[in-house]
Short mmCIF file of C-alpha atoms in Angstrom, two decimals:
data_model
loop_
_atom_site.label_atom_id
_atom_site.label_comp_id
_atom_site.label_asym_id
_atom_site.label_seq_id
_atom_site.Cartn_x
_atom_site.Cartn_y
_atom_site.Cartn_z
CA UNK Y 234 0.00 0.00 0.00
CA UNK Y 235 1.29 3.45 -0.86
CA UNK Y 236 1.18 6.46 1.46
CA UNK Y 237 -1.63 8.20 -0.40
CA UNK Y 238 -3.92 5.18 -0.05
CA UNK Y 239 -2.92 4.61 3.58
CA UNK Y 240 -3.61 8.24 4.45
CA UNK Y 241 -6.98 8.24 2.66
CA UNK Y 242 -8.05 5.13 4.57
CA UNK Y 243 -7.09 6.57 7.93
CA UNK Y 244 -8.78 9.87 7.24
CA UNK Y 245 -12.05 7.95 6.80
CA UNK Y 246 -11.42 5.86 9.91
CA UNK Y 247 -10.62 8.92 11.98
CA UNK Y 248 -13.75 10.72 10.79
CA UNK Y 249 -16.31 7.90 10.86
CA UNK Y 250 -15.08 5.16 13.21
CA UNK Y 251 -12.37 6.56 15.51
CA UNK Y 252 -12.99 4.15 18.41
CA UNK Y 253 -12.74 0.84 16.63
CA UNK Y 254 -10.28 -1.98 16.01
CA UNK Y 255 -8.25 -1.87 12.80
CA UNK Y 256 -6.47 -5.06 11.76
CA UNK Y 257 -3.66 -5.11 9.20
CA UNK Y 258 -4.04 -8.51 7.57
CA UNK Y 259 -6.37 -9.79 4.77
CA UNK Y 260 -4.11 -12.48 3.39
CA UNK Y 261 -1.03 -10.28 3.11
CA UNK Y 262 2.00 -9.75 5.33
CA UNK Y 263 2.11 -6.18 6.70
CA UNK Y 264 5.74 -6.40 7.77
CA UNK Y 265 6.78 -6.62 4.11
CA UNK Y 266 5.93 -2.94 3.69
CA UNK Y 267 9.22 -1.03 4.11
CA UNK Y 268 7.29 2.02 5.32
CA UNK Y 269 5.37 0.23 8.06
CA UNK Y 270 6.79 2.12 11.04
CA UNK Y 271 6.22 5.49 9.39
CA UNK Y 272 2.73 4.44 8.31
CA UNK Y 273 1.85 3.47 11.88
CA UNK Y 274 2.82 6.95 13.04
CA UNK Y 275 0.59 8.48 10.35
CA UNK Y 276 -2.33 6.28 11.41
CA UNK Y 277 -1.89 7.21 15.06
CA UNK Y 278 -1.91 10.91 14.17
CA UNK Y 279 -5.00 10.71 11.96
CA UNK Y 280 -7.01 8.46 14.28
CA UNK Y 281 -5.50 8.65 17.77
CA UNK Y 282 -8.24 6.58 19.45
CA UNK Y 283 -8.01 3.58 17.11
CA UNK Y 284 -6.80 0.18 18.30
CA UNK Y 285 -4.33 -0.99 15.67
CA UNK Y 286 -3.52 -4.68 15.31
CA UNK Y 287 -0.75 -6.13 13.16
CA UNK Y 288 -1.48 -9.73 12.20
CA UNK Y 289 1.80 -11.25 11.04
CA UNK Y 290 3.36 -14.62 10.36
CA UNK Y 291 6.26 -13.47 12.51
CA UNK Y 292 8.96 -14.07 9.91
CA UNK Y 293 10.21 -10.48 9.99
CA UNK Y 294 10.36 -10.67 13.79
CA UNK Y 295 12.21 -13.97 13.70
CA UNK Y 296 14.71 -12.64 11.14
CA UNK Y 297 15.29 -9.41 13.06
CA UNK Y 298 13.81 -7.03 10.49
CA UNK Y 299 11.44 -5.69 13.16
CA UNK Y 300 11.09 -6.09 16.89
CA UNK Y 301 7.89 -6.13 18.91
CA UNK Y 302 9.09 -3.00 20.65
CA UNK Y 303 9.50 -1.16 17.33
CA UNK Y 304 6.00 -2.05 16.13
CA UNK Y 305 4.27 -1.27 19.41
CA UNK Y 306 6.34 1.87 19.91
CA UNK Y 307 5.47 3.17 16.44
CA UNK Y 308 1.74 3.08 17.15
CA UNK Y 309 0.48 -0.51 17.02
CA UNK Y 310 -1.55 -1.75 19.99
CA UNK Y 311 -1.47 -5.49 19.36
CA UNK Y 312 1.01 -7.68 17.52
CA UNK Y 313 -0.81 -10.93 16.73
CA UNK Y 314 1.76 -13.50 15.63
CA UNK Y 315 1.01 -16.70 13.74
CA UNK Y 316 4.15 -18.54 14.79
CA UNK Y 317 5.80 -19.80 11.61
CA UNK Y 318 9.11 -20.19 13.42
CA UNK Y 319 9.79 -22.40 16.46
CA UNK Y 320 7.47 -21.61 19.36
CA UNK Y 321 10.32 -21.26 21.86
CA UNK Y 322 11.95 -18.58 19.72
CA UNK Y 323 8.74 -16.54 19.45
CA UNK Y 324 8.25 -16.73 23.20
CA UNK Y 325 11.83 -15.55 23.67
CA UNK Y 326 11.26 -12.57 21.36
CA UNK Y 327 8.03 -11.64 23.13
CA UNK Y 328 9.72 -11.83 26.52
CA UNK Y 329 12.58 -9.64 25.31
CA UNK Y 330 10.13 -6.90 24.28
CA UNK Y 331 9.14 -6.13 27.84
CA UNK Y 332 5.47 -5.99 26.83
CA UNK Y 333 2.78 -8.33 28.14
CA UNK Y 334 2.09 -11.38 25.99
CA UNK Y 335 0.23 -14.67 26.02
CA UNK Y 336 -0.48 -17.64 23.80
CA UNK Y 337 -3.95 -17.41 22.32
CA UNK Y 338 -5.25 -20.80 23.47
CA UNK Y 339 -3.56 -20.48 26.85
CA UNK Y 340 -4.64 -16.96 27.75
CA UNK Y 341 -4.64 -16.06 31.45
CA UNK Y 342 -7.99 -15.30 33.03
CA UNK Y 343 -9.05 -11.74 32.33
CA UNK Y 344 -6.54 -11.22 29.52
CA UNK Y 345 -7.71 -8.69 26.91
CA UNK Y 346 -9.01 -10.30 23.74
CA UNK Y 347 -7.43 -9.08 20.49
CA UNK Y 348 -10.90 -9.05 18.93
CA UNK Y 349 -12.37 -6.49 21.35
CA UNK Y 350 -11.78 -2.74 21.43
CA UNK Y 351 -9.89 -1.77 24.58
CA UNK Y 352 -8.73 1.71 23.59
CA UNK Y 353 -5.55 3.27 22.21
CA UNK Y 354 -3.33 2.64 25.24
CA UNK Y 355 -3.31 -1.16 25.11
CA UNK Y 356 0.03 -2.76 24.27
CA UNK Y 357 -0.05 -6.52 23.85
CA UNK Y 358 1.55 -9.46 22.02
CA UNK Y 359 -0.60 -12.48 21.19
CA UNK Y 360 1.07 -15.69 19.97
CA UNK Y 361 -0.90 -18.16 17.88
CA UNK Y 362 0.33 -21.69 17.20
CA UNK Y 363 -0.13 -23.51 13.89
CA UNK Y 364 -3.50 -25.22 13.15
CA UNK Y 365 -2.31 -28.71 14.08
CA UNK Y 366 -2.14 -27.47 17.67
CA UNK Y 367 -5.57 -25.80 17.71
CA UNK Y 368 -8.42 -27.27 19.76
CA UNK Y 369 -10.87 -29.44 17.84
CA UNK Y 370 -13.66 -27.11 18.94
CA UNK Y 371 -12.36 -24.48 16.54
CA UNK Y 372 -12.91 -26.82 13.60
CA UNK Y 373 -16.28 -28.02 14.86
CA UNK Y 374 -17.42 -24.41 15.18
CA UNK Y 375 -16.71 -23.77 11.50
CA UNK Y 376 -14.05 -21.14 12.13
CA UNK Y 377 -11.69 -22.41 9.43
CA UNK Y 378 -12.35 -20.81 6.08
CA UNK Y 379 -11.83 -21.89 2.48
CA UNK Y 380 -11.34 -18.31 1.24
CA UNK Y 381 -13.91 -18.77 -1.48
CA UNK Y 382 -12.46 -22.23 -2.28
CA UNK Y 383 -8.95 -20.95 -2.97
CA UNK Y 384 -6.93 -23.47 -0.98
CA UNK Y 385 -4.36 -26.17 -1.48
CA UNK Y 386 -6.87 -28.95 -0.91
CA UNK Y 387 -4.28 -31.63 -0.29
CA UNK Y 388 -2.87 -29.59 2.58
CA UNK Y 389 -6.33 -28.49 3.73
CA UNK Y 390 -7.52 -32.09 4.00
CA UNK Y 391 -5.25 -32.55 7.02
CA UNK Y 392 -7.59 -30.24 8.91
CA UNK Y 393 -10.86 -31.66 7.64
CA UNK Y 394 -11.39 -28.92 5.08
CA UNK Y 395 -12.87 -29.60 1.67
CA UNK Y 396 -14.27 -27.51 -1.18
CA UNK Y 397 -17.67 -25.93 -0.70
CA UNK Y 398 -19.72 -27.51 -3.49
CA UNK Y 399 -23.15 -26.45 -2.24
CA UNK Y 400 -23.83 -23.25 -0.26
CA UNK Y 401 -24.35 -23.84 3.43
CA UNK Y 402 -27.60 -22.72 5.05
CA UNK Y 403 -26.23 -20.35 7.60
CA UNK Y 404 -26.23 -16.65 8.42
CA UNK Y 405 -23.01 -14.64 8.30
CA UNK Y 406 -22.28 -11.46 10.21
CA UNK Y 407 -19.10 -10.33 8.46
CA UNK Y 408 -20.55 -7.89 5.87
CA UNK Y 409 -22.53 -6.30 8.70
CA UNK Y 410 -19.59 -5.72 11.02
CA UNK Y 411 -16.31 -5.28 9.21
CA UNK Y 412 -15.02 -3.11 6.39
CA UNK Y 413 -12.30 -4.69 4.26
CA UNK Y 414 -9.98 -3.00 1.78
CA UNK Y 415 -7.13 -4.33 -0.37
CA UNK Y 416 -3.65 -2.86 -0.73
CA UNK Y 417 -4.91 -0.41 -3.37
CA UNK Y 418 -7.63 0.85 -1.06
CA UNK Y 419 -10.47 -0.85 -2.93
CA UNK Y 420 -13.43 -2.03 -0.88
CA UNK Y 421 -13.99 -5.80 -0.74
CA UNK Y 422 -17.05 -7.75 0.31
CA UNK Y 423 -15.41 -9.25 3.39
CA UNK Y 424 -12.19 -10.45 5.00
CA UNK Y 425 -12.48 -13.89 3.35
CA UNK Y 426 -11.72 -12.34 -0.05
CA UNK Y 427 -7.96 -12.81 0.10
CA UNK Y 428 -7.65 -12.81 -3.70
CA UNK Y 429 -9.65 -9.61 -4.20
CA UNK Y 430 -12.36 -11.14 -6.39
CA UNK Y 431 -15.10 -8.81 -5.19
CA UNK Y 432 -13.43 -5.71 -6.63
CA UNK Y 433 -15.37 -6.58 -9.79
CA UNK Y 434 -18.47 -5.33 -7.95
CA UNK Y 435 -17.00 -1.82 -8.27
CA UNK Y 436 -17.60 -0.98 -4.64
CA UNK Y 437 -15.22 1.97 -4.94
CA UNK Y 438 -12.18 2.83 -2.85
CA UNK Y 439 -10.95 4.96 0.02
CA UNK Y 440 -9.86 7.57 -2.50
CA UNK Y 441 -13.48 8.71 -2.76
CA UNK Y 442 -13.48 9.78 0.89
CA UNK Y 443 -16.25 9.52 3.46
CA UNK Y 444 -18.98 10.06 0.86
CA UNK Y 445 -17.67 7.17 -1.22
CA UNK Y 446 -17.54 4.95 1.82
CA UNK Y 447 -21.17 5.68 2.59
CA UNK Y 448 -22.16 4.78 -0.98
CA UNK Y 449 -20.31 1.47 -0.67
CA UNK Y 450 -21.28 0.44 2.86
CA UNK Y 451 -24.93 1.38 2.50
CA UNK Y 452 -25.08 0.75 -1.25
CA UNK Y 453 -27.67 -1.42 -2.94
CA UNK Y 454 -25.34 -4.37 -3.59
CA UNK Y 455 -24.18 -4.62 0.02
CA UNK Y 456 -27.72 -4.25 1.32
CA UNK Y 457 -29.01 -6.95 -1.01
CA UNK Y 458 -26.28 -9.33 0.16
CA UNK Y 459 -27.07 -8.55 3.80
CA UNK Y 460 -30.76 -9.28 3.31
CA UNK Y 461 -30.01 -12.74 1.89
CA UNK Y 462 -27.51 -13.48 4.65
CA UNK Y 463 -30.10 -12.60 7.27
CA UNK Y 464 -32.28 -15.26 5.66
CA UNK Y 465 -29.48 -17.88 5.74
CA UNK Y 466 -29.41 -17.88 1.95
CA UNK Y 467 -25.76 -17.75 1.03
CA UNK Y 468 -26.51 -19.26 -2.35
CA UNK Y 469 -28.53 -16.23 -3.43
CA UNK Y 470 -26.51 -13.63 -1.49
CA UNK Y 471 -23.58 -13.70 -3.91
CA UNK Y 472 -21.26 -16.02 -5.77
CA UNK Y 473 -18.66 -15.32 -3.09
CA UNK Y 474 -20.94 -16.24 -0.21
CA UNK Y 475 -22.02 -19.50 -1.83
CA UNK Y 476 -18.37 -20.64 -1.81
CA UNK Y 477 -17.77 -19.73 1.83
CA UNK Y 478 -18.20 -22.07 4.78
CA UNK Y 479 -17.02 -19.77 7.58
CA UNK Y 480 -19.55 -19.32 10.35
CA UNK Y 481 -17.69 -17.19 12.91
CA UNK Y 482 -20.15 -16.31 15.68
CA UNK Y 483 -22.78 -18.90 16.66
CA UNK Y 484 -24.69 -16.41 18.79
CA UNK Y 485 -28.12 -15.10 17.90
CA UNK Y 486 -28.07 -12.85 14.86
CA UNK Y 487 -28.48 -9.33 16.21
CA UNK Y 488 -26.84 -7.16 13.57
CA UNK Y 489 -29.04 -4.62 11.80
CA UNK Y 490 -32.82 -4.85 11.43
CA UNK Y 491 -35.03 -5.79 8.51
CA UNK Y 492 -35.84 -2.11 8.10
CA UNK Y 493 -32.17 -1.14 8.05
CA UNK Y 494 -31.28 -3.58 5.26
CA UNK Y 495 -34.44 -2.64 3.35
CA UNK Y 496 -33.06 0.69 2.20
CA UNK Y 497 -29.87 1.81 0.49
CA UNK Y 498 -27.96 5.06 -0.08
CA UNK Y 499 -27.72 6.02 -3.76
CA UNK Y 500 -25.21 8.80 -3.20
CA UNK Y 501 -27.81 11.48 -2.60
CA UNK Y 502 -30.74 9.97 -0.71
CA UNK Y 503 -32.12 6.80 0.86
CA UNK Y 504 -34.19 4.55 -1.41
CA UNK Y 505 -36.02 1.25 -0.95
CA UNK Y 506 -33.79 -1.70 -1.77
CA UNK Y 507 -34.90 -3.97 -4.60
#
């Protein structure tokens, strides 16, 4: 991501959602950006109340390109590490930072969750082991995705994953809760779109500012998809949704009302959704 796109995104965040979590991930590796430390400082200036999370495979940390202290000191709140290197080494690096840390599936009682907004002062390292060490409950709960069927199926079979041939009958809360953009600032349907397929919907980008965001987030296409997802109809929601098996939350569906998804913003006024 270039600085212009980064700045445009954070201007929208600071104006419309200043007290929210922002996660740098979506299938890429944020520590590959040579401007990451400077970008974090820009983000902190434009949206000082945001909680910024860096989700990384930890390779740059393991190789010494970055330290936890550098990332957290530059403006990040949470460094969430998928441990691609030996676990003992990642624990050693976290300990050396001087910041609090824990392993995700061995979190101490009362530890702050990385998925909850705690404010801009939180500093935390969360270490995540590889899937072969995850509890079986995670797989039973449907929390492992196929990223619209773009997986190495031979490798995925080790974890009980297989292609989604028929859409599952299940609600999904992701397009109600989270905004996702790619490295060029283009809006995507959801965080499962690691290959950027949904850019063909022409949702727009952060370069159109707050007005453009409103036209995307409350636009007719997004509202139509939400209505179908409320009805557990992934097959008719979109081609992307019909190839997705992720369920995330199993709690009662409480996001938005029928009335709220029954209208859309056309850029100038609210209109009934078709």
